XYZ file of C-alpha atoms in Angstrom:
430
model
C 5.692 -39.401 53.644
C 3.684 -42.633 53.887
C 3.528 -44.467 50.561
C 0.016 -45.786 51.105
C -1.486 -42.362 51.725
C 0.165 -40.987 48.603
C -1.148 -43.944 46.641
C -4.630 -43.284 48.011
C -4.466 -39.654 46.878
C -3.190 -40.500 43.410
C -5.524 -43.441 42.873
C -8.399 -41.752 41.074
C -6.238 -40.023 38.486
C -4.222 -43.170 37.945
C -7.361 -45.255 37.464
C -8.701 -42.883 34.844
C -5.318 -42.887 33.127
C -5.224 -46.683 33.178
C -8.666 -46.912 31.623
C -7.768 -44.554 28.780
C -4.371 -46.162 28.247
C -6.011 -49.551 28.072
C -8.282 -48.594 25.435
C -6.913 -17.653 46.574
C -7.487 -17.705 42.756
C -9.685 -14.837 41.477
C -13.244 -15.605 40.503
C -13.643 -18.902 42.357
C -15.574 -18.874 45.598
C -14.568 -20.440 48.901
C -16.345 -23.498 50.248
C -19.940 -22.738 51.178
C -21.656 -24.399 54.132
C -23.961 -26.464 53.471
C -27.003 -62.363 29.125
C -29.080 -64.670 29.986
C -31.237 -61.667 29.853
C -33.141 -60.614 32.912
C -36.757 -59.768 32.288
C -37.077 -55.993 31.732
C -39.334 -53.864 33.815
C -40.109 -50.174 33.996
C -37.020 -48.045 33.515
C -36.827 -46.012 36.709
C -34.676 -43.147 35.397
C -36.708 -42.868 32.206
C -39.930 -42.643 34.190
C -38.427 -39.941 36.384
C -37.270 -37.996 33.349
C -40.674 -38.220 31.695
C -42.334 -36.930 34.851
C -39.825 -34.079 35.073
C -40.336 -33.014 31.451
C -44.132 -33.236 31.800
C -44.105 -31.117 34.948
C -45.592 -33.958 36.994
C -44.914 -34.531 40.661
C -41.497 -35.911 41.585
C -41.241 -39.697 41.824
C -42.104 -41.305 45.133
C -39.317 -41.785 47.656
C -37.664 -45.152 46.876
C -37.916 -48.106 49.233
C -35.113 -48.480 51.802
C -31.821 -49.821 50.480
C -31.640 -53.346 51.934
C -30.350 -56.793 51.048
C -32.460 -58.677 48.519
C -34.572 -61.405 50.132
C -33.018 -64.816 50.646
C -32.577 -67.303 49.170
C -30.836 -65.819 46.140
C -31.583 -67.653 42.916
C -30.437 -67.658 39.302
C -28.225 -64.763 38.259
C -28.656 -63.086 41.641
C -27.041 -66.090 43.296
C -24.224 -66.022 40.730
C -23.582 -62.326 41.358
C -23.379 -62.706 45.131
C -21.210 -65.817 44.885
C -18.726 -64.110 42.559
C -18.615 -60.986 44.714
C -17.971 -63.019 47.848
C -15.179 -64.920 46.113
C -13.622 -61.623 45.048
C -13.957 -60.216 48.556
C -11.977 -63.109 50.000
C -9.381 -63.224 47.217
C -8.720 -59.477 47.412
C -8.871 -59.378 51.222
C -11.610 -56.756 51.116
C -13.227 -55.621 54.327
C -16.564 -54.938 52.626
C -18.354 -55.187 49.300
C -21.657 -53.433 48.643
C -23.346 -54.153 45.323
C -26.538 -53.561 43.408
C -27.494 -54.702 39.904
C -30.549 -53.469 38.028
C -31.915 -54.210 34.555
C -34.259 -51.661 33.001
C -34.530 -50.098 36.450
C -35.654 -53.333 38.102
C -33.577 -54.797 40.924
C -31.764 -58.035 40.142
C -29.884 -58.144 43.449
C -28.689 -55.879 46.256
C -26.222 -57.154 48.849
C -23.756 -56.192 51.539
C -20.827 -58.544 52.199
C -18.161 -58.463 54.892
C -17.849 -55.851 57.618
C -17.872 -52.088 57.874
C -15.877 -52.340 61.107
C -14.935 -55.320 63.234
C -18.209 -56.906 64.334
C -20.339 -54.471 62.299
C -21.805 -56.054 59.133
C -21.641 -54.206 55.835
C -25.204 -53.449 54.696
C -26.554 -51.692 51.576
C -27.931 -48.681 53.485
C -24.461 -47.592 54.617
C -23.179 -44.360 53.116
C -19.770 -43.856 51.529
C -17.920 -41.131 49.629
C -18.965 -40.731 45.983
C -15.878 -38.836 44.758
C -15.819 -38.389 40.983
C -19.465 -39.415 40.647
C -19.875 -35.679 41.207
C -18.285 -35.096 37.790
C -21.028 -37.177 36.168
C -23.703 -35.290 38.105
C -22.223 -31.867 37.259
C -21.847 -32.876 33.612
C -25.522 -33.806 33.437
C -26.527 -30.573 35.181
C -24.499 -28.587 32.628
C -26.088 -30.412 29.703
C -29.554 -29.741 31.101
C -28.731 -26.023 31.088
C -27.601 -26.378 27.473
C -30.929 -28.035 26.617
C -32.728 -25.073 28.159
C -30.707 -22.583 26.102
C -29.165 -21.055 29.209
C -25.615 -21.699 27.993
C -23.637 -23.196 25.141
C -20.882 -25.721 25.700
C -18.444 -23.490 23.835
C -19.104 -20.402 25.963
C -15.834 -19.143 27.499
C -15.565 -19.393 31.269
C -14.618 -15.696 31.385
C -18.295 -14.893 30.827
C -18.911 -15.872 34.470
C -15.431 -15.919 36.023
C -13.717 -12.994 34.285
C -10.795 -12.762 36.721
C -9.829 -16.427 36.514
C -6.489 -16.984 34.748
C -6.908 -18.505 31.268
C -10.701 -18.105 31.538
C -11.023 -16.417 28.136
C -9.378 -19.453 26.481
C -11.204 -22.210 28.391
C -14.817 -23.141 27.664
C -17.479 -25.009 29.634
C -16.995 -27.965 27.268
C -13.267 -28.079 28.104
C -13.927 -28.092 31.834
C -16.516 -30.882 31.632
C -14.478 -32.949 29.140
C -11.150 -32.320 30.914
C -9.407 -30.743 27.922
C -8.570 -27.348 29.462
C -4.800 -27.924 29.745
C -4.786 -27.014 33.440
C -2.336 -29.001 35.549
C -3.725 -31.400 38.139
C -2.963 -30.053 41.592
C -3.686 -33.449 43.179
C -0.530 -34.950 41.644
C 1.747 -32.062 42.601
C 4.436 -33.168 45.108
C 3.929 -30.079 47.266
C 0.192 -30.752 47.486
C 0.779 -34.418 48.285
C 3.154 -33.457 51.092
C 0.639 -31.024 52.557
C -2.171 -33.563 52.347
C -0.006 -36.311 53.803
C 0.973 -34.094 56.725
C -2.676 -33.344 57.519
C -5.343 -35.489 55.821
C -7.995 -33.662 57.898
C -7.198 -30.256 56.378
C -10.087 -28.232 54.950
C -9.054 -26.914 51.526
C -10.771 -23.965 49.861
C -11.499 -23.761 46.162
C -9.273 -20.671 45.977
C -6.307 -22.643 47.296
C -6.915 -25.547 44.944
C -7.450 -23.519 41.782
C -4.438 -21.319 42.537
C -2.242 -24.423 42.520
C -3.446 -25.207 38.981
C -3.706 -21.755 37.414
C -0.397 -20.630 38.923
C 1.434 -22.883 36.471
C 1.629 -22.819 32.659
C -0.981 -24.752 30.744
C 0.122 -28.211 29.634
C -1.217 -27.512 26.128
C -3.472 -25.112 24.269
C -7.007 -25.468 25.670
C -9.004 -28.034 23.728
C -5.953 -29.472 21.940
C -5.297 -32.502 24.166
C -6.689 -34.474 27.091
C -5.478 -34.796 30.680
C -7.189 -35.311 34.016
C -7.243 -32.235 36.252
C -9.351 -31.862 39.367
C -9.173 -28.101 38.845
C -11.643 -28.522 35.977
C -14.269 -29.844 38.398
C -13.681 -27.111 40.970
C -13.952 -24.357 38.358
C -16.990 -25.929 36.658
C -18.786 -25.965 39.999
C -18.158 -22.234 40.444
C -19.285 -21.521 36.890
C -22.532 -23.456 37.375
C -23.288 -21.368 40.450
C -22.657 -18.123 38.590
C -24.733 -19.238 35.600
C -27.775 -20.135 37.677
C -27.408 -17.927 40.751
C -27.966 -21.075 42.799
C -25.679 -22.707 45.342
C -24.105 -25.797 43.790
C -25.455 -28.362 46.249
C -28.976 -27.004 45.732
C -28.538 -26.909 41.960
C -27.376 -30.531 41.772
C -30.243 -31.612 44.013
C -32.822 -29.815 41.865
C -31.433 -30.690 38.443
C -30.113 -34.237 38.845
C -30.338 -35.947 42.227
C -34.049 -35.508 42.926
C -35.198 -36.188 39.336
C -33.252 -39.475 39.422
C -34.614 -40.418 42.851
C -31.169 -40.157 44.503
C -32.480 -39.106 47.898
C -29.628 -40.702 49.866
C -26.967 -38.728 47.971
C -25.965 -35.560 49.769
C -23.350 -32.834 49.702
C -21.578 -31.718 52.858
C -19.218 -28.870 53.722
C -17.487 -31.012 56.356
C -16.097 -34.589 56.415
C -19.368 -35.770 57.962
C -21.011 -38.884 56.475
C -24.694 -39.529 57.237
C -25.463 -42.583 59.376
C -25.242 -45.490 58.786
C -21.612 -45.253 57.639
C -19.447 -47.658 55.673
C -16.017 -47.246 57.258
C -12.854 -47.115 55.156
C -9.295 -48.097 56.031
C -5.810 -47.640 54.603
C -2.464 -49.224 55.377
C 0.249 -46.873 56.614
C 3.636 -48.572 56.911
C 2.802 -51.403 59.352
C -0.435 -49.881 60.605
C -4.017 -50.268 59.402
C -5.932 -47.092 60.095
C -9.476 -45.809 59.784
C -9.576 -43.151 57.033
C -13.346 -42.680 56.992
C -13.262 -39.065 58.067
C -10.218 -37.846 56.182
C -11.283 -34.520 54.704
C -12.441 -34.816 51.044
C -12.568 -31.042 50.422
C -9.695 -31.326 47.921
C -11.506 -33.769 45.642
C -13.982 -31.533 43.769
C -16.030 -28.341 43.926
C -17.593 -27.199 47.202
C -21.217 -28.297 47.067
C -20.332 -31.404 45.045
C -18.501 -33.338 47.760
C -21.037 -36.161 47.844
C -21.837 -39.193 49.949
C -24.223 -41.856 48.695
C -25.454 -45.419 49.211
C -25.265 -48.364 46.840
C -28.875 -48.037 45.663
C -28.350 -44.410 44.689
C -25.086 -45.341 42.981
C -27.044 -47.766 40.789
C -29.640 -45.040 40.087
C -26.816 -42.710 39.087
C -25.345 -45.364 36.797
C -28.652 -45.847 34.978
C -29.918 -42.261 35.087
C -26.702 -40.580 33.994
C -25.569 -43.386 31.702
C -28.844 -43.490 29.791
C -29.049 -39.711 29.518
C -32.575 -39.980 30.905
C -32.754 -36.274 31.755
C -31.254 -35.066 28.471
C -32.243 -34.352 24.891
C -30.905 -36.623 22.147
C -28.317 -33.995 21.241
C -27.091 -33.684 24.805
C -27.025 -37.466 25.226
C -24.626 -37.548 22.278
C -22.489 -34.854 23.895
C -22.500 -36.797 27.167
C -20.892 -39.755 25.404
C -18.575 -37.753 23.142
C -18.055 -34.014 23.583
C -15.307 -34.102 20.939
C -12.754 -36.175 22.817
C -12.693 -39.237 20.530
C -9.409 -39.157 18.617
C -8.003 -36.446 20.861
C -4.965 -36.654 23.082
C -1.436 -37.951 23.260
C 2.002 -37.044 24.623
C 3.791 -33.847 23.629
C 7.044 -32.158 24.563
C 5.281 -30.477 27.486
C 2.933 -33.304 28.487
C 4.193 -36.878 29.021
C 2.335 -40.011 27.956
C 1.414 -40.704 31.578
C -0.562 -37.444 31.685
C -1.805 -36.623 28.176
C -3.713 -39.692 27.057
C -5.136 -40.857 23.750
C -8.927 -41.037 23.623
C -10.252 -43.709 21.276
C -13.714 -44.775 20.163
C -13.437 -47.761 22.504
C -12.123 -45.834 25.514
C -12.565 -42.106 25.956
C -13.752 -39.428 28.329
C -17.176 -37.929 27.850
C -18.918 -35.115 29.714
C -18.022 -36.101 33.262
C -18.060 -39.821 32.465
C -15.705 -42.452 31.078
C -16.942 -44.451 28.077
C -15.340 -47.900 27.869
C -16.367 -50.594 25.385
C -19.903 -49.222 25.242
C -20.273 -48.872 29.017
C -20.743 -45.477 30.710
C -18.639 -45.415 33.851
C -17.421 -43.399 36.819
C -14.838 -44.901 39.158
C -14.006 -42.942 42.337
C -11.204 -44.269 44.526
C -9.520 -42.345 47.341
C -8.853 -42.388 51.077
C -9.640 -46.082 51.441
C -12.884 -46.029 49.439
C -13.329 -47.560 45.971
C -16.510 -47.556 43.927
C -17.744 -47.870 40.376
C -21.007 -47.136 38.614
C -21.312 -48.754 35.186
C -24.176 -48.749 32.695
C -24.508 -50.726 29.457
C -27.133 -48.867 27.382
C -27.764 -51.738 24.954
C -28.911 -53.951 27.840
C -30.150 -51.255 30.222
C -27.868 -52.968 32.711
C -26.553 -51.028 35.715
C -23.884 -52.349 38.062
C -22.865 -50.456 41.211
C -20.113 -51.682 43.519
C -18.398 -50.103 46.523
C -15.480 -51.695 48.378
C -13.206 -51.044 51.334
C -9.847 -52.690 51.814
C -8.281 -55.039 54.304
C -4.680 -55.261 55.449
C -3.540 -57.142 52.341
C -5.790 -55.606 49.706
C -3.944 -54.745 46.461
C -3.684 -51.162 45.248
C -6.024 -49.636 42.702
C -9.776 -49.558 42.438
C -10.901 -52.941 43.774
C -14.548 -52.134 43.037
C -13.625 -52.165 39.346
C -12.195 -55.661 39.725
C -15.407 -56.910 41.321
C -17.586 -55.142 38.767
C -15.578 -56.624 35.888
C -16.186 -60.156 37.178
C -19.891 -59.457 37.548
C -20.098 -57.982 34.050
C -18.650 -61.141 32.548
C -21.618 -63.067 33.955
C -24.285 -60.467 33.248
C -23.024 -59.475 29.776
C -20.771 -62.316 28.641
C -17.904 -61.239 26.387
C -18.769 -57.547 26.786
C -17.227 -56.610 30.123
C -15.434 -53.241 29.994
C -11.631 -53.266 29.987
C -11.012 -50.811 32.803
C -7.551 -51.910 33.874
């Protein structure tokens, strides 16, 4: 089995673990088709939320996602210079970035190449991975605000035949405290995925790999990352609303936040234009753009996006723009602070301590006051980060070169940018 492919598969879980350390199954459906402060402006996500709550028309379609006009000046020039230095030092093929303050663009840029001879540009689409967890978490909290559900409702209310469903609640799925094992780290799964990275996995297959094993701990008593939580939450959201998940996420989160370039697909297709991804396999350097992402999350939540939408997600989700004050609090801490740690059945590498400084929220990671999601798999790395005190959003997506180090390189770039944009307050993600 190729070491680099395994590393690519494990990367997202390992990144989440690093951040926290530093600070056919019944009832689940198959895949369906389908600092120096910048002057503040109008907060885009807040305006969208206000329009949504008032019943007004949806916000206008955003302008195309393009490079900011040259020449760059001030902080914009600093951001691009630092990102280009990081690209060269880390041997990255491409860096896409966008920074906004209070919803206003500071800078948007594409650096490097998507493929040989093809420049990287902001409009290119890439895989969003665990950003879907943030979107599903916000959709769930909107349903809570409407009185449709309670976070502590048992999953058995909608998925009665699912193993452990009577003991696991919606809160536990969204906060990753269910105790379900993570199928994506199972050696048998890794072998199967390594043998055929183009395989289409069904939710039944994925959930069976998690529910077919004993729970790591009593539900709600600890914290560990499990992709099964996301798959099951997606099915529950469909049952709760009677709406297909991709449609639900579009209606409840993506459209209200103006994320019109973020889409779900039932196949490995990525809308044009495409940011290509690459991985190293032994001595080869191969295009992994169209490796099948069906194993990563719930059908209907396998998303692609562009860098402008990633920044909108950072600000819209991170600010809780679509949520009540109570749900905004639950977004940032659904009861995870102080929870977690190794036990006799769950090692320290899996069951992690959640602290005030670094903990998991409802589909997001909260690190040093920043609200973050950090997908990284199959050659793609990205990060969306929002600092509520400054209304600062940073979105970065990267692809690797032949000598790029392991881990989420977008986090490394974002951390360097944060030191300039919020001196002394950059999040400690690694």
